[in-house]
Amino acid sequence: MPKTWVERETCIACGACSAACPEVYGEDEDGFAFVKLPGGREGFVEIPEEYVADARDAFEGCPSESVKWQED
């Protein structure tokens, strides 16, 4: 099962990930992205199967490559 994480230090707060997959990615009060799933602010978390396709779109569409992807 794929896992994801957001590297906040390189995030440019464009909102592309949360637009592509709002069930997995959110934005804080300053617009910077984070993973909304439990544990998502600490590191890689498993993506529920029903969101994998949209989360992959978010990963591939991130202009700053801040959305990270890991396959087991």
CSV table of N, CA and C in Angstrom, one decimal:
chain,number,residue,atom,x,y,z
A,1,MET,N,0.8,-1.2,0.0
A,1,MET,CA,0.0,0.0,0.0
A,1,MET,C,0.9,1.2,0.0
A,2,PRO,N,0.6,2.2,-0.9
A,2,PRO,CA,1.4,3.4,-0.9
A,2,PRO,C,1.3,4.3,0.3
A,3,LYS,N,2.3,5.0,0.6
A,3,LYS,CA,2.3,6.0,1.7
A,3,LYS,C,2.7,7.4,1.2
A,4,THR,N,2.3,8.4,1.9
A,4,THR,CA,2.6,9.8,1.5
A,4,THR,C,3.0,10.6,2.7
A,5,TRP,N,3.6,11.7,2.4
A,5,TRP,CA,4.0,12.7,3.4
A,5,TRP,C,4.3,14.0,2.7
A,6,VAL,N,4.2,15.1,3.4
A,6,VAL,CA,4.5,16.4,2.8
A,6,VAL,C,5.7,17.0,3.4
A,7,GLU,N,6.7,17.4,2.6
A,7,GLU,CA,7.8,18.1,3.1
A,7,GLU,C,7.5,19.6,3.2
A,8,ARG,N,7.1,20.0,4.4
A,8,ARG,CA,6.6,21.4,4.6
A,8,ARG,C,7.7,22.5,4.3
A,9,GLU,N,9.0,22.1,4.4
A,9,GLU,CA,10.0,23.1,4.2
A,9,GLU,C,10.1,23.6,2.8
A,10,THR,N,9.6,22.7,1.9
A,10,THR,CA,9.7,23.1,0.4
A,10,THR,C,8.4,23.4,-0.2
A,11,CYS,N,7.3,23.3,0.6
A,11,CYS,CA,5.9,23.6,0.1
A,11,CYS,C,5.8,25.1,-0.2
A,12,ILE,N,5.2,25.4,-1.3
A,12,ILE,CA,5.0,26.8,-1.7
A,12,ILE,C,3.6,27.2,-1.5
A,13,ALA,N,2.8,26.5,-0.8
A,13,ALA,CA,1.4,26.8,-0.5
A,13,ALA,C,0.5,27.1,-1.7
A,14,CYS,N,0.6,26.3,-2.7
A,14,CYS,CA,-0.1,26.5,-3.9
A,14,CYS,C,-1.5,25.9,-3.9
A,15,GLY,N,-1.7,24.9,-3.0
A,15,GLY,CA,-3.0,24.3,-2.9
A,15,GLY,C,-3.3,23.2,-3.9
A,16,ALA,N,-2.3,22.8,-4.7
A,16,ALA,CA,-2.6,21.8,-5.7
A,16,ALA,C,-2.9,20.4,-5.1
A,17,CYS,N,-2.2,20.0,-4.1
A,17,CYS,CA,-2.5,18.7,-3.5
A,17,CYS,C,-3.8,18.6,-2.9
A,18,SER,N,-4.2,19.6,-2.1
A,18,SER,CA,-5.5,19.6,-1.5
A,18,SER,C,-6.7,19.7,-2.5
A,19,ALA,N,-6.4,20.3,-3.6
A,19,ALA,CA,-7.4,20.4,-4.7
A,19,ALA,C,-7.6,19.0,-5.4
A,20,ALA,N,-6.4,18.3,-5.5
A,20,ALA,CA,-6.5,17.0,-6.2
A,20,ALA,C,-7.0,15.9,-5.3
A,21,CYS,N,-6.7,16.0,-4.0
A,21,CYS,CA,-7.2,14.9,-3.1
A,21,CYS,C,-7.4,15.5,-1.7
A,22,PRO,N,-8.6,16.2,-1.5
A,22,PRO,CA,-8.9,16.9,-0.2
A,22,PRO,C,-9.1,15.9,0.9
A,23,GLU,N,-9.3,14.6,0.6
A,23,GLU,CA,-9.5,13.6,1.7
A,23,GLU,C,-8.2,13.3,2.4
A,24,VAL,N,-7.1,13.5,1.7
A,24,VAL,CA,-5.7,13.2,2.2
A,24,VAL,C,-4.9,14.4,2.6
A,25,TYR,N,-5.0,15.4,1.7
A,25,TYR,CA,-4.2,16.6,2.0
A,25,TYR,C,-5.0,17.8,2.4
A,26,GLY,N,-4.5,18.6,3.3
A,26,GLY,CA,-5.1,19.8,3.7
A,26,GLY,C,-4.1,20.9,3.8
A,27,GLU,N,-4.6,22.1,4.2
A,27,GLU,CA,-3.7,23.3,4.3
A,27,GLU,C,-3.9,23.9,5.7
A,28,ASP,N,-2.8,24.3,6.2
A,28,ASP,CA,-2.8,25.0,7.5
A,28,ASP,C,-3.3,26.4,7.4
A,29,GLU,N,-3.3,27.2,8.4
A,29,GLU,CA,-3.8,28.6,8.4
A,29,GLU,C,-2.9,29.5,7.5
A,30,ASP,N,-1.7,29.1,7.2
A,30,ASP,CA,-0.9,29.8,6.3
A,30,ASP,C,-0.9,29.3,4.9
A,31,GLY,N,-1.6,28.3,4.6
A,31,GLY,CA,-1.8,27.7,3.3
A,31,GLY,C,-0.8,26.6,3.0
A,32,PHE,N,0.1,26.2,3.9
A,32,PHE,CA,1.0,25.1,3.7
A,32,PHE,C,0.4,23.8,3.9
A,33,ALA,N,0.8,22.9,3.0
A,33,ALA,CA,0.1,21.5,3.0
A,33,ALA,C,0.6,20.6,4.1
A,34,PHE,N,-0.3,19.7,4.4
A,34,PHE,CA,0.0,18.6,5.3
A,34,PHE,C,-0.9,17.4,5.0
A,35,VAL,N,-0.5,16.3,5.5
A,35,VAL,CA,-1.4,15.1,5.3
A,35,VAL,C,-2.4,15.0,6.5
A,36,LYS,N,-3.7,15.0,6.1
A,36,LYS,CA,-4.7,15.0,7.1
A,36,LYS,C,-4.9,13.7,7.8
A,37,LEU,N,-4.4,12.6,7.3
A,37,LEU,CA,-4.6,11.3,7.9
A,37,LEU,C,-3.9,11.2,9.3
A,38,PRO,N,-4.4,10.4,10.2
A,38,PRO,CA,-3.7,10.2,11.5
A,38,PRO,C,-2.2,9.9,11.3
A,39,GLY,N,-1.4,10.7,12.0
A,39,GLY,CA,0.1,10.6,11.9
A,39,GLY,C,0.7,11.3,10.7
A,40,GLY,N,-0.1,11.9,9.9
A,40,GLY,CA,0.4,12.5,8.7
A,40,GLY,C,1.4,13.7,8.9
A,41,ARG,N,1.3,14.3,10.0
A,41,ARG,CA,2.3,15.5,10.3
A,41,ARG,C,3.6,15.0,10.8
A,42,GLU,N,3.7,13.7,11.2
A,42,GLU,CA,4.9,13.2,11.7
A,42,GLU,C,5.8,12.4,10.7
A,43,GLY,N,5.2,11.9,9.6
A,43,GLY,CA,5.9,11.1,8.7
A,43,GLY,C,5.0,10.4,7.7
A,44,PHE,N,5.5,9.5,7.0
A,44,PHE,CA,4.8,8.8,6.0
A,44,PHE,C,3.6,8.0,6.6
A,45,VAL,N,2.5,8.1,6.0
A,45,VAL,CA,1.3,7.3,6.4
A,45,VAL,C,0.7,6.6,5.2
A,46,GLU,N,0.0,5.5,5.5
A,46,GLU,CA,-0.6,4.7,4.5
A,46,GLU,C,-1.8,5.4,4.0
A,47,ILE,N,-2.0,5.4,2.7
A,47,ILE,CA,-3.2,6.0,2.0
A,47,ILE,C,-4.3,5.0,1.9
A,48,PRO,N,-5.5,5.3,2.3
A,48,PRO,CA,-6.6,4.3,2.1
A,48,PRO,C,-6.8,4.1,0.6
A,49,GLU,N,-7.1,2.8,0.3
A,49,GLU,CA,-7.2,2.4,-1.1
A,49,GLU,C,-8.1,3.3,-1.9
A,50,GLU,N,-9.2,3.8,-1.4
A,50,GLU,CA,-10.1,4.6,-2.2
A,50,GLU,C,-9.6,5.9,-2.6
A,51,TYR,N,-8.5,6.4,-2.0
A,51,TYR,CA,-7.9,7.7,-2.3
A,51,TYR,C,-6.5,7.6,-3.0
A,52,VAL,N,-6.0,6.4,-3.3
A,52,VAL,CA,-4.7,6.2,-3.9
A,52,VAL,C,-4.6,7.0,-5.2
A,53,ALA,N,-5.6,6.8,-6.1
A,53,ALA,CA,-5.5,7.4,-7.4
A,53,ALA,C,-5.4,9.0,-7.3
A,54,ASP,N,-6.3,9.6,-6.5
A,54,ASP,CA,-6.2,11.0,-6.4
A,54,ASP,C,-5.0,11.5,-5.6
A,55,ALA,N,-4.5,10.7,-4.7
A,55,ALA,CA,-3.3,11.1,-4.0
A,55,ALA,C,-2.1,11.0,-4.9
A,56,ARG,N,-2.1,10.0,-5.8
A,56,ARG,CA,-1.0,10.0,-6.8
A,56,ARG,C,-1.0,11.2,-7.7
A,57,ASP,N,-2.2,11.6,-8.1
A,57,ASP,CA,-2.4,12.8,-8.9
A,57,ASP,C,-1.8,14.0,-8.1
A,58,ALA,N,-2.0,14.1,-6.8
A,58,ALA,CA,-1.5,15.2,-6.0
A,58,ALA,C,0.0,15.1,-6.0
A,59,PHE,N,0.6,13.9,-5.8
A,59,PHE,CA,2.0,13.7,-5.8
A,59,PHE,C,2.6,14.2,-7.2
A,60,GLU,N,2.0,13.7,-8.2
A,60,GLU,CA,2.6,14.0,-9.6
A,60,GLU,C,2.4,15.5,-10.0
A,61,GLY,N,1.4,16.1,-9.4
A,61,GLY,CA,1.1,17.5,-9.8
A,61,GLY,C,1.7,18.6,-8.9
A,62,CYS,N,2.5,18.2,-7.8
A,62,CYS,CA,3.0,19.1,-6.9
A,62,CYS,C,4.2,19.8,-7.6
A,63,PRO,N,4.1,21.2,-7.8
A,63,PRO,CA,5.1,21.9,-8.5
A,63,PRO,C,6.5,22.0,-7.8
A,64,SER,N,6.4,21.9,-6.5
A,64,SER,CA,7.7,22.0,-5.7
A,64,SER,C,8.2,20.6,-5.2
A,65,GLU,N,7.5,19.5,-5.7
A,65,GLU,CA,7.9,18.2,-5.3
A,65,GLU,C,7.9,18.0,-3.8
A,66,SER,N,7.0,18.7,-3.1
A,66,SER,CA,6.9,18.6,-1.7
A,66,SER,C,6.1,17.4,-1.2
A,67,VAL,N,5.2,16.9,-2.1
A,67,VAL,CA,4.4,15.7,-1.8
A,67,VAL,C,5.3,14.5,-2.1
A,68,LYS,N,5.5,13.7,-1.1
A,68,LYS,CA,6.4,12.6,-1.2
A,68,LYS,C,5.5,11.3,-1.3
A,69,TRP,N,6.1,10.3,-1.9
A,69,TRP,CA,5.4,9.0,-2.2
A,69,TRP,C,6.3,7.9,-1.9
A,70,GLN,N,5.8,6.9,-1.3
A,70,GLN,CA,6.6,5.7,-1.0
A,70,GLN,C,5.8,4.4,-1.2
A,71,GLU,N,6.4,3.5,-2.0
A,71,GLU,CA,5.7,2.2,-2.2
A,71,GLU,C,6.5,1.2,-1.4
A,72,ASP,N,5.7,0.3,-0.8
A,72,ASP,CA,6.4,-0.8,0.0
A,72,ASP,C,6.8,-1.9,-1.0
